[in-house]
Structure formats: structure tokens, C-alpha cells
Coordinates of C-alpha atoms in Angstrom, one line a residue:
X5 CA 0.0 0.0 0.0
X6 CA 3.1 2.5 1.1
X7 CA 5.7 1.0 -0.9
X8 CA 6.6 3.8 -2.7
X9 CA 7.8 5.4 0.7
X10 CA 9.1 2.2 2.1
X11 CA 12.0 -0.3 0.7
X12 CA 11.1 -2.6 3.3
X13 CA 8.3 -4.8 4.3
X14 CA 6.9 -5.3 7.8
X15 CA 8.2 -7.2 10.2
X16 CA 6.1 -10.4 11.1
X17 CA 4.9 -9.0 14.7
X18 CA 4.8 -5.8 12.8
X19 CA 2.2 -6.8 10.2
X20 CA 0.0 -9.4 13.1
X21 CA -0.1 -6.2 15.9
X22 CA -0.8 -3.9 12.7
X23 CA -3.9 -5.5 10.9
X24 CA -7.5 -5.6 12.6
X25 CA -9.2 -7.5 9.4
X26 CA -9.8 -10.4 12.2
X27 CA -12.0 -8.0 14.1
X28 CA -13.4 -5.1 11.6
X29 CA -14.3 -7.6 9.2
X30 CA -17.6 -7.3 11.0
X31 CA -17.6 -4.0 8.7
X32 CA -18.0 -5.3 5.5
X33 CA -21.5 -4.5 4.8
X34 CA -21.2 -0.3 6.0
X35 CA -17.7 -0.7 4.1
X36 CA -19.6 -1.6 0.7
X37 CA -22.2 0.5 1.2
X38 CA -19.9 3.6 1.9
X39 CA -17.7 3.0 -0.9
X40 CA -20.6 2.7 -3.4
X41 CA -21.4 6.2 -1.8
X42 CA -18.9 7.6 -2.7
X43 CA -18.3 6.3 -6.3
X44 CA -21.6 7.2 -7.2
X45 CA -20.4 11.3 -6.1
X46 CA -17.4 11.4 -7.4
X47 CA -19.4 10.4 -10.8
X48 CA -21.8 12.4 -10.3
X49 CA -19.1 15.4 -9.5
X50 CA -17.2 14.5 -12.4
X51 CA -13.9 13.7 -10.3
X52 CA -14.1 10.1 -12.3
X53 CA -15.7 8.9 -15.2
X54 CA -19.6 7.8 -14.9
X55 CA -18.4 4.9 -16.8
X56 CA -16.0 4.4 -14.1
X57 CA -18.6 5.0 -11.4
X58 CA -20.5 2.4 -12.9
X59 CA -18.0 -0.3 -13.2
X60 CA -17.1 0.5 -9.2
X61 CA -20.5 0.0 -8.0
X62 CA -20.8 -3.3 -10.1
X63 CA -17.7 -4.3 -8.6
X64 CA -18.5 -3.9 -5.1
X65 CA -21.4 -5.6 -5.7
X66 CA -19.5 -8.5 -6.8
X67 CA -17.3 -8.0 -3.5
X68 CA -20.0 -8.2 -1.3
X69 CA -21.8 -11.0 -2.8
X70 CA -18.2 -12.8 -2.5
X71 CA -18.2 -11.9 1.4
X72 CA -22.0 -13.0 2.0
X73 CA -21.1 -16.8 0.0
X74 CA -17.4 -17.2 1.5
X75 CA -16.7 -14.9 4.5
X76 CA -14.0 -12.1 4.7
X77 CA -10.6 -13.9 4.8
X78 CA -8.3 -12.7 7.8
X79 CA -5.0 -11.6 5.3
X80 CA -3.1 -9.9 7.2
X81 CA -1.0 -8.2 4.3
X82 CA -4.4 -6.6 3.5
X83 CA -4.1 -5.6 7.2
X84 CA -7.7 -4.1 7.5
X85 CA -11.5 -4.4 5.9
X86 CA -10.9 -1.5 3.9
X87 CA -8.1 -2.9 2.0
X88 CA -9.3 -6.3 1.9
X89 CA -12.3 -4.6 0.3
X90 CA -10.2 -2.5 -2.5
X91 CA -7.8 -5.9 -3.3
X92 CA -11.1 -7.7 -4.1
X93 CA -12.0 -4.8 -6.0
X94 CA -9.0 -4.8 -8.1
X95 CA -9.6 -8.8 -9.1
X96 CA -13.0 -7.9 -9.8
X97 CA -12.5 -4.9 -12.1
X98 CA -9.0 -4.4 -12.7
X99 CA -7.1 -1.0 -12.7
X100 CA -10.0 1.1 -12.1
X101 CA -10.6 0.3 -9.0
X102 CA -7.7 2.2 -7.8
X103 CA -10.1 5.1 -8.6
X104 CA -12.1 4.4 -5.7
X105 CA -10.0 6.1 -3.3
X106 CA -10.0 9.5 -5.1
X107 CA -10.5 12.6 -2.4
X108 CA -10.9 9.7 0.2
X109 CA -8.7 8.5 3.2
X110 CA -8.8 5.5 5.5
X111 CA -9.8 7.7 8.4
X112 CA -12.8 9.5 7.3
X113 CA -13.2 6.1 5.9
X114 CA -13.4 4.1 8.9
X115 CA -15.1 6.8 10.8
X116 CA -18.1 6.4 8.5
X117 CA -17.9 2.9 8.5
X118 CA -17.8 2.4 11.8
X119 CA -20.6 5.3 12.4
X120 CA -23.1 3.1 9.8
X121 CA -22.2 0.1 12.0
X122 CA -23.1 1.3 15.5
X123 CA -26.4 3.0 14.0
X124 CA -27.1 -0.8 12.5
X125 CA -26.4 -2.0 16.6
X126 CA -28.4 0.7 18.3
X127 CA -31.6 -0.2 16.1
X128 CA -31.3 -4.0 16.6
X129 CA -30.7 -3.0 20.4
X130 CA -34.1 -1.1 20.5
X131 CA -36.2 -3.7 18.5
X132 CA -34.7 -6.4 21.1
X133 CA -35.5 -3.8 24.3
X134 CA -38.8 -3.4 22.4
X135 CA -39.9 -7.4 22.8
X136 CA -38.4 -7.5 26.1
X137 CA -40.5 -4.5 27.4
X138 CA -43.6 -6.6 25.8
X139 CA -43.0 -9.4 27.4
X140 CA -43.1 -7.4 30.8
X141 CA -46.3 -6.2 29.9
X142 CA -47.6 -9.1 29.4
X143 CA -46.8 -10.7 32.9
X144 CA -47.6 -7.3 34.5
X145 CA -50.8 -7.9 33.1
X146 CA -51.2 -11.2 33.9
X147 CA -50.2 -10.5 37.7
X148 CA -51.2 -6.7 38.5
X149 CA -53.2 -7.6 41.4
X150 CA -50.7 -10.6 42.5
X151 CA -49.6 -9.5 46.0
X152 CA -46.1 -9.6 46.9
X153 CA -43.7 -8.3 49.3
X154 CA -42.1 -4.7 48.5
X155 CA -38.5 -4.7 50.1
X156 CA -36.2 -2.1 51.2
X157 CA -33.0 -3.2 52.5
X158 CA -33.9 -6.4 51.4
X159 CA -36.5 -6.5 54.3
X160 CA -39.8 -6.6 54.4
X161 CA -41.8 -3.1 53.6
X162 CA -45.1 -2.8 51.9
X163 CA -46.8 -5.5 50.4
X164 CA -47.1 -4.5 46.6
X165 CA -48.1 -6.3 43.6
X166 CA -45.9 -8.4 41.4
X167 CA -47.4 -6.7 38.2
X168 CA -45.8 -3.1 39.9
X169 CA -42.3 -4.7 40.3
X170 CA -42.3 -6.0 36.6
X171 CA -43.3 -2.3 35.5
X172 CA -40.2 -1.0 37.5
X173 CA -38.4 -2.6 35.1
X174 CA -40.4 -1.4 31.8
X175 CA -39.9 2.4 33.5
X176 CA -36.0 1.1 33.5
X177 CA -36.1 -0.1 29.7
X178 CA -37.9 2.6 28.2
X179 CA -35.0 5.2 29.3
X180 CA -32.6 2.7 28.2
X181 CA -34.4 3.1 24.7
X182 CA -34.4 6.6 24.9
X183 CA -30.9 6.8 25.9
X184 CA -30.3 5.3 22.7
X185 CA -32.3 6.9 20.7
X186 CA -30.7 10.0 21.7
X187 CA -27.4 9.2 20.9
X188 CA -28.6 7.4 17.6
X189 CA -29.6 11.5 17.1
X190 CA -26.7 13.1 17.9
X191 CA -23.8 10.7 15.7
X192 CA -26.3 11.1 12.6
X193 CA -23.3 13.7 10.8
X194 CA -21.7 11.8 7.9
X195 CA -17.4 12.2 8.4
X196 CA -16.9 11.0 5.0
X197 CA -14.8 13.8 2.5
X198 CA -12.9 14.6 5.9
X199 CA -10.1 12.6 4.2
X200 CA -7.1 11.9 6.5
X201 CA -7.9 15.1 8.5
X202 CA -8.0 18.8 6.4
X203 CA -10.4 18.0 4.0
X204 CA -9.7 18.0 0.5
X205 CA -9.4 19.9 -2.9
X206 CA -11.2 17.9 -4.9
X207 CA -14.8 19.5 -5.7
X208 CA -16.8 16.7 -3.4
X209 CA -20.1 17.1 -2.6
X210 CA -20.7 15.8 1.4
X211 CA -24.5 16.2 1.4
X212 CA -24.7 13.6 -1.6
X213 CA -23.0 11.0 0.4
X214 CA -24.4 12.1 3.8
X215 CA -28.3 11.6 2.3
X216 CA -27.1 8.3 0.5
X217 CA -26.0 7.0 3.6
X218 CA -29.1 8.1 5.7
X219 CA -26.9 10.7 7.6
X220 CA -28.9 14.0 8.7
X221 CA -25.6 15.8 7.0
X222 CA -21.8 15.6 7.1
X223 CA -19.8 16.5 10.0
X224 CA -19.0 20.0 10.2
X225 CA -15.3 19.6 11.2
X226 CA -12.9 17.7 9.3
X227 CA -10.6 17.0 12.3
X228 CA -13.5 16.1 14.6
X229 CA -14.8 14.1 11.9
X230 CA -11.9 11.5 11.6
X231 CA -11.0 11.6 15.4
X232 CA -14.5 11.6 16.9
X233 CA -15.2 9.1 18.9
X234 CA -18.1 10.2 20.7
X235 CA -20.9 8.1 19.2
X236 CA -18.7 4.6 20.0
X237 CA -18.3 6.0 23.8
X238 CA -22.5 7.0 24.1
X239 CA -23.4 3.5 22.5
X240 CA -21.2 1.9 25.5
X241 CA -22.8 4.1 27.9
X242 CA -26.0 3.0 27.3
X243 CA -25.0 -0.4 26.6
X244 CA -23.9 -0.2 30.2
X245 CA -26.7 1.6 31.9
X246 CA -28.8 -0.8 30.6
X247 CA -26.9 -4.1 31.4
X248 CA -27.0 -2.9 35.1
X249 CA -30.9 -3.1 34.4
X250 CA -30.8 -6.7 33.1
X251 CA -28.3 -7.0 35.8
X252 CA -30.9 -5.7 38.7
X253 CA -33.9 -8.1 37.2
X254 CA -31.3 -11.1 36.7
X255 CA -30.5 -11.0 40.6
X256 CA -34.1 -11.0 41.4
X257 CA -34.5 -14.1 39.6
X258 CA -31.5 -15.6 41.1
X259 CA -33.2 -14.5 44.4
X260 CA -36.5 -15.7 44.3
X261 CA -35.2 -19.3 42.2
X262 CA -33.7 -19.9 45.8
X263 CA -35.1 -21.9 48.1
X264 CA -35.5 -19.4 51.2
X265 CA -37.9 -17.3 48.4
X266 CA -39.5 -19.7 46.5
X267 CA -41.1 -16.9 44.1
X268 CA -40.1 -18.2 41.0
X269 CA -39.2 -21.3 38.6
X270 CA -37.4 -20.7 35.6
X271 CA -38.5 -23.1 32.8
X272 CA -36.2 -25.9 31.7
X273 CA -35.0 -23.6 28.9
X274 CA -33.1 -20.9 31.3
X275 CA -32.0 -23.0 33.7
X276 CA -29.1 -26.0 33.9
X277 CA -28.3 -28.3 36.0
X278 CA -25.8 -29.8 38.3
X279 CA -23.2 -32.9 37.4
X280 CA -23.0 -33.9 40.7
X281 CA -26.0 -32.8 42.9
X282 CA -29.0 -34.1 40.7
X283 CA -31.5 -32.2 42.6
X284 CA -30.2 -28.9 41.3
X285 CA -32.2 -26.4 39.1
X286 CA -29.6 -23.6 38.4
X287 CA -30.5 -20.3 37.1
X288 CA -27.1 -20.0 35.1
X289 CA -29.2 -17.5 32.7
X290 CA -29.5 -14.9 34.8
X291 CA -26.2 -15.4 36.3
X292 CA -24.9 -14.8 32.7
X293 CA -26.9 -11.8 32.2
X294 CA -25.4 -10.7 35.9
X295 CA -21.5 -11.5 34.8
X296 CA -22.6 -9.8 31.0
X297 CA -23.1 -6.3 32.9
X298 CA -19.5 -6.3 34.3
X299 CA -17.9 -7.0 30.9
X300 CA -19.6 -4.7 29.5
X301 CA -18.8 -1.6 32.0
X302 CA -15.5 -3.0 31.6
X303 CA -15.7 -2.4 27.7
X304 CA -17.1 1.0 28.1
X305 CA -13.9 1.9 30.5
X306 CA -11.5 0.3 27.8
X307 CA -12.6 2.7 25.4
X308 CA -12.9 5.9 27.3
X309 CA -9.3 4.7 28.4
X310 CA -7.8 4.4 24.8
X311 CA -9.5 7.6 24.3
X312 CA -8.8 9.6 27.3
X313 CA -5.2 10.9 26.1
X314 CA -5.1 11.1 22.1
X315 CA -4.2 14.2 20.4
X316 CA -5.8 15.2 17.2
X317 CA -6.6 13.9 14.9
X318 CA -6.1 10.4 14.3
X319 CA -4.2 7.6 16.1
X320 CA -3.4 4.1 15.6
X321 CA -4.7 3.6 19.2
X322 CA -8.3 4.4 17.8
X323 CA -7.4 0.6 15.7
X324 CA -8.6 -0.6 18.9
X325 CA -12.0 1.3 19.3
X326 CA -14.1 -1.6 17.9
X327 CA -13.6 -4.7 19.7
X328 CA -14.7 -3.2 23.0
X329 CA -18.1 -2.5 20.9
X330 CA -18.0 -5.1 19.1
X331 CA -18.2 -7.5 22.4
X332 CA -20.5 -5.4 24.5
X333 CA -23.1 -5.8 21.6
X334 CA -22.8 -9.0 21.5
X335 CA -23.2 -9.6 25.2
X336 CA -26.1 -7.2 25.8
X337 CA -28.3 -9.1 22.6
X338 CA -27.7 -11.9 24.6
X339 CA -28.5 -10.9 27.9
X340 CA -31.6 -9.2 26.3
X341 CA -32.5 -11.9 24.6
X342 CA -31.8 -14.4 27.8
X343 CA -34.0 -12.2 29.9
X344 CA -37.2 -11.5 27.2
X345 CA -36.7 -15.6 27.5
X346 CA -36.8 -15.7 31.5
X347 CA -39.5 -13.3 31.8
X348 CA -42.3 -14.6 28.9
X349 CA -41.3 -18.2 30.5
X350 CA -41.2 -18.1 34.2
X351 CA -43.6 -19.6 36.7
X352 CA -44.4 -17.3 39.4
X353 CA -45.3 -18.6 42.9
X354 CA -47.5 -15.8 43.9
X355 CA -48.9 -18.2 47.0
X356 CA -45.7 -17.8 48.1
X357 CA -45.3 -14.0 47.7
X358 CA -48.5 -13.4 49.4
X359 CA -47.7 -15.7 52.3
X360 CA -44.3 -13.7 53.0
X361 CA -46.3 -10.3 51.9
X362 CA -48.4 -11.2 55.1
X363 CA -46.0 -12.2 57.6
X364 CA -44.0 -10.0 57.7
X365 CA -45.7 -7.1 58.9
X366 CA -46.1 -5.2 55.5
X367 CA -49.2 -2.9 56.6
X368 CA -47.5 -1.5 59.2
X369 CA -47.6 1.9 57.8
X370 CA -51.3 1.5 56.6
X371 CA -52.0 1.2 60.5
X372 CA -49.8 4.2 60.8
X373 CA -51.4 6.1 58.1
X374 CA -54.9 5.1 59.6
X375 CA -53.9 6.7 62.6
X376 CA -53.4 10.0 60.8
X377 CA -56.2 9.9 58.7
X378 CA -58.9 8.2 61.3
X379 CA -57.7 9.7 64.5
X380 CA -56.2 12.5 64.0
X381 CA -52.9 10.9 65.6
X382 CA -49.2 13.4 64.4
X383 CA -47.5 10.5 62.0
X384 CA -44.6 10.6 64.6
X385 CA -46.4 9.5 66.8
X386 CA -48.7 7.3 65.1
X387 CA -45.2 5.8 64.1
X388 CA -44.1 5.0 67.8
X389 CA -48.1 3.6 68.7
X390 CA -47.8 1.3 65.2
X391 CA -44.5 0.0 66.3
X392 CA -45.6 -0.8 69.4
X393 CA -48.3 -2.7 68.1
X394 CA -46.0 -4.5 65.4
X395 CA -44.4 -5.6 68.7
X396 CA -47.3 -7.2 69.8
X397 CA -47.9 -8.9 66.8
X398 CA -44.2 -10.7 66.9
X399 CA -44.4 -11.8 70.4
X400 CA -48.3 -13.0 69.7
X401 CA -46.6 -15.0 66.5
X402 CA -49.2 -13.2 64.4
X403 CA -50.0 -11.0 61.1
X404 CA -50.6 -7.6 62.2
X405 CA -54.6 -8.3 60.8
X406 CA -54.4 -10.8 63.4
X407 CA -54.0 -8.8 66.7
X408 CA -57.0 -8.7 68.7
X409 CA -58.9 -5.4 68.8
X410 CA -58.3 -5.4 72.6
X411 CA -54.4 -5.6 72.1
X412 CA -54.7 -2.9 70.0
X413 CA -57.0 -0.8 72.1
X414 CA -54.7 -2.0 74.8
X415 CA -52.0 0.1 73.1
X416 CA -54.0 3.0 71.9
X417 CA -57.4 3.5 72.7
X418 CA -58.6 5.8 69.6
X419 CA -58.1 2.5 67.5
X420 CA -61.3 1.1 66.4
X421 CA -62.7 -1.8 64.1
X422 CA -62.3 -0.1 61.6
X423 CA -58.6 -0.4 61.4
X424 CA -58.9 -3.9 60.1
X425 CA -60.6 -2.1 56.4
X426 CA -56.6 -1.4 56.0
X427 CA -54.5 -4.0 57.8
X428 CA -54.9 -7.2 55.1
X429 CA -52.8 -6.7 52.4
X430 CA -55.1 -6.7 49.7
X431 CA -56.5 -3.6 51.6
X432 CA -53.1 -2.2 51.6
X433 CA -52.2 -2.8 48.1
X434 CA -55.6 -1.3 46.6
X435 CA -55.1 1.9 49.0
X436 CA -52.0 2.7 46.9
X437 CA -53.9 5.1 44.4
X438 CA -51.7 7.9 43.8
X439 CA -50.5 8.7 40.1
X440 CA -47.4 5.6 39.8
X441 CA -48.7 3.3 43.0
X442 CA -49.5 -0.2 43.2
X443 CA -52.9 -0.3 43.3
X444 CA -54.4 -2.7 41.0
X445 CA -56.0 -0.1 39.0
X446 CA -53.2 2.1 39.3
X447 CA -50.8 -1.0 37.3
X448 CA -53.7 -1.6 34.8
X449 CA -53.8 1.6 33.7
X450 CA -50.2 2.2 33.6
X451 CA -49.9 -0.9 31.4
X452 CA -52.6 0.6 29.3
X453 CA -50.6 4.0 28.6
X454 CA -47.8 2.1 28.3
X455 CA -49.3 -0.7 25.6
X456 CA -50.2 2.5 24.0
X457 CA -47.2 4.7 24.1
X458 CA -45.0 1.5 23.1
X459 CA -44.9 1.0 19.6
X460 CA -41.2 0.0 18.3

């Protein structure tokens, strides 16, 4: 490629720490597509023939029907996709396809490549995030009166319902989406005709190849355009942000899958077993999803890392922007993909939740709030009177709807029979009617406006 400059070849490490084909061969398809981009300006600018033009884009058509049948072949002296791409070119064609490369460099090159590819990832992130936020619907729906304990601390709070939890999560996703979504925005400026870094003499016409492309525009800087990064780091920063959400839900799982919880079995699909222990139903799933999230932030740092020090414009450190991508997009489909699974499959126990929902003392504010509302009580102290009472309750080996009126009178004489309208948890749960509670109507209608809201 250089050899007018250089009398000597590579060395062997040289040429193996040089090339990335066996990584950005993933590029093949945005490489294709931008090259036939460009041919068709530079035609239609007059820089080459039409003719020539022509016999390009047949070319690469060739190439690319060559990579779909066979693969891209890791040659190292073609050291990247790029020239892998232009070599097939010049079997295909012949001579003219050196023309290719006319008022065109590697880096504005790659840039655009590499822009087309993570635009591809962010859209087949959000059509996965898309069925996985269905399928919480779906079991919300199924379960939006199913009573279950709310924890804080990992303790017992308020008894909530299991169709509220699983919404959590779809509040979780849909900023996920929009996280995306808003960096899918913001990298939509086409780098290509920055060239290596100054732009270029050559009467191009950027907004030609930015429409073909489905760019909003080219980039307005020629040294940002080559050396930006920007749109690789936001894709990793939402790629993590929402890992840590798969992560959250795959812990819950792993949770209640145990024993001590009992709310949940995983189907056959999502879970393994043990080669020893024959008893065992592992969720190894959502550990996977749980292990997936670290990786991930781990690839996010790597990048910023690399990128943290460079000067303008490019690098050869920026060689390694795209396997940290390339590996946290393959983890989070799959940890999307293992969760949508785990969700749309899973048994839940809700006998179980409710039976833990009402032992352990979950309405102990709703006797609290009673207090307030019924008696006139200051919630301070209506606090110290209900924990007194909550007392009672433990050392009776009772719910809280259990204690005899006279106990409770016993503690504080302004409660009545009345108190036990709010003391059950069902009472409790349907009480919850402010705007984003879990009140059963409060989840149906969230699901509505969501099921409405949601379409990919």
C-alpha cells in the first residue's frame, strides 16, 4: 500500500499487531455501502468517469456477494477491511478500481464505516429492548393484582403487587431506549470527505454522500470528523446503563429461584443443571446476564481509556475502538435476549409471595397512616403507637390483621374496628392510588398507557 515510501516490508509481529481484518471484518456491509457512496459522487461530480462509477459500484457488488457466499478472509497483508475490500475490488475490475479512493482516506473512511455500523447496533438493540418490554407487559398484566412483598433493604416493607415490580423494570427499559435513541440523534453527521484530516481539494459534494448514507448531514469539522469518537463511547454508555438493568432483574430471579424465596421457577430452557448434585435447578441464565453487565462496563472503560489521552486527529490507538463494541453488543443481545426468555417463561409462585407479603408485617404503615387519617394521631407519633403494636404482633406469632382489637386498644385507645378495612394486604395494596402506586388499578392503567405509548 506504502511502498513507494518504504524499501522494506513489515516485520512479522509488525504486520500481526498492525492488521485488525480479524476483528473489523464485521464491517463489510457499511464498508460496501460507503464506498458505493462515494463512487456514485465522485461520478456524479465529475472527479471520475460515470463509466467508471458504474463499473465501481458493479464491482463492489461482486465483493459483497463474495463476502455473504465465502466470508472475509483474515490476510493480514491486507491488514484491515478497507483494503481487503479494495484488493477484491481490483480482481473484480481491474485498474479502475484504484479510482475508488480519489478525495478519500482510511480515516474519514473508517469513521463512516464504523458510524453506519453502531447506528445498525443501536436499532437492533431497540427492536430487542422493544420485545423485552412486551413481554413485561404481558406478565404485568397477567399478575397486576398478584400480592407480593415490597422490600427495602432487602426487608420486608409494603406489600405491593408483582405486576408493579415487573413495571419497575419497563420504566428502567424505556430510558434505556431513549438513551439510545438519543445518541442514535446526535452521531447522525456523515465524516466521510474529511479525508485523513484537512479536508480535500477535490470538488466533493458531502451532502450527496451524507443523504445516501441516511446521515442528517456531514460533519462539520474535518478534524472532529476523523478523530470523533463520541458516538462509540455514548453507544457503551447506554449499553452499560442498561446491562446494570438486566443485571438488577437477573438477581431478582436468582433471588427468588432460591429456596429461602420460592417466588419463581425458571422453565427448563433458562436453567441447567448440576453434574453432581442431581436435585439442582440452576438459574445459570441470569447469572450470565449478571457476569454480561460487568464485561460490559469493563468495555465502556477500555474505550474511554484508549481515548482519554489522544491528540488530534487520528491515532493508531483508535485501531482498537471496535472490539470493546463489538463485544458489549454481543453480550447485551444476549443478555436481552436471555431475559425476554426468562421473563415470557417463568412460573411465578404468587402463593408464596403473598404468604411472606403477610408475615411480615407489611401494613405496618397502613396502621400508621390510619392513625393519621382516622384519628387524628401526628404520624410521629402514630409511628411510635404502630411500632408498638408491630411488637405485639411478633411476640403473639401473628399477622398484624391478626391482633385482637383489645391488644390494639390496649396500646391506643382511639383505635377502632375499623382499622382492620386497612390491615390485610389486599387492603393495603388497593389503597395505593396515587398517580405511579400499586394499586391494582393504578398498574392496569399504567400498562394501558404504556401498551399505547409502546410502539417500536
Amino acid at each position: 500500500m506504502w511502498g513507494g515510501r518504504f524499501a522494506e516490508g513489515p516485520a512479522a509481529v509488525m504486520r500481526e499487531i498492525n492488521a485488525s481484518i480479524p476483528f473489523d471484518k464485521r464491517l463489510w456491509r457499511q464498508d460496501v455501502a460507503g464506498s458505493k457512496a462515494h463512487a456514485a459522487m465522485l461520478g456524479a461530480q465529475g472527479i471520475i468517469s460515470t463509466e467508471d462509477a458504474a463499473a465501481i459500484s458493479a464491482g463492489l457488488d461482486m465483493v459483497a456477494a463474495g463476502y455473504e457466499a465465502n466470508g472475509v478472509a483474515e490476510d493480514l497483508t491486507l491488514e484491515d477491511i478497507h483494503m481487503q475490500s479494495e484488493a477484491r475490488l481490483a480482481e473484480a475490475i481491474g485498474p479502475v478500481a484504484g479510482r475508488l479512493h480519489t478525495a478519500r482516506s482510511r480515516n474519514d473512511q473508517v469513521a463512516t464505516d464504523f458510524k453506519l455500523w453502531v447506528r445498525d447496533a443501536i436499532d437492533a438493540v431497540d427492536d430487542g429492548l422493544f420485545h423485552f418490554q412486551q413481554a413485561l407487559l404481558a406478565r404485568a398484566e397477567e399478575h397486576a393484582a398478584s400480592v407480593m412483598p415490597g422490600f427495602t433493604h432487602l426487608q420486608s416493607a409494603q406489600p405491593v403487587t408483582l405486576g408493579h415490580h415487573l413495571m419497575a423494570y419497563h420504566e428502567m427499559i424505556a430510558r434505556d431506549r431513549s438513551r439510545f435513541t438519543d445518541a442514535r440523534a446526535r452521531m447522525n453527521l456523515c465524516p466521510l470527505g474529511s479525508t485523513a484530516l484537512a479536508g480535500t481539494g477535490f470538488p466533493i459534494d458531502r451532502d450527496m454522500t451524507a443523504t445516501a448514507l441516511g446521515f442528517d448531514g456531514p460533519t462539520r469539522n474535518s478534524l472532529d470528523g476523523v478523530s470523533d469518537r463520541d458516538f462509540a463511547i455514548e453507544y457503551l454508555t447506554a449499553a452499560a446503563q442498561c446491562a446494570l438493568h438486566l443485571s438488577r432483574l437477573a438477581e431478582e430471579f436468582i433471588l427468588w429461584a432460591s429456596q429461602p424465596f420460592g417466588f419463581v421457577s425458571l422453565s427448563d430452557q433458562w436453567s441447567t443443571g448440576s453434574s453432581i448434585m442431581p436435585q439442582k435447578r440452576n438459574p445459570d441464565a441470569a447469572e450470565l446476564v449478571r457476569g454480561h453487565s460487568g464485561r460490559i462496563i469493563g468495555c465502556l472503560t477500555a474505550l474511554m481509556i484508549t481515548m482519554k489521552g489522544l491528540p488530534l486527529a487520528y491515532s493508531k490507538d483508535m485501531q482498537d475502538d471496535k472490539p470493546p463494541v463489538f463485544e458489549a453488543h454481543d453480550l447485551l443481545a444476549l443478555s436481552i435476549a436471555a431475559m425476554t426468555g426468562m421473563v415470557e417463561s417463568a412460573t411465578f409462585r404468587t402463593d408464596r409471595m403473598r404468604g411472606l407479603a403477610e408475615a411480615g408485617f407489611s401494613t405496618a404503615t397502613d396502621l400508621a397512616d390510619w392513625l393519621v387519617r382516622e384519628a387524628g394521631v401526628p404520624f410521629r407519633e402514630a409511628h411510635h403507637i404502630t411500632g408498638r403494636a408491630v411488637k405485639r404482633a411478633e411476640e403473639l406469632g401473628v399477622a398484624l390483621d391478626k391482633v385482637s382489637i383489645a391488644d390494639l386498644q390496649a396500646i391506643d385507645a382511639r383505635i377502632d374496628e375499623r382499622v382492620y378495612d386497612v390491615l390485610s394486604v389486599d387492603a393495603s395494596v388497593a389503597s395505593r392510588t396515587s398517580f405511579g402506586g400499586t394499586a391494582p388499578a393504578r398498574v392496569r392503567a399504567a400498562i394501558a398507557a404504556a401498551k399505547k405509548g409502546n410502539e417500536p
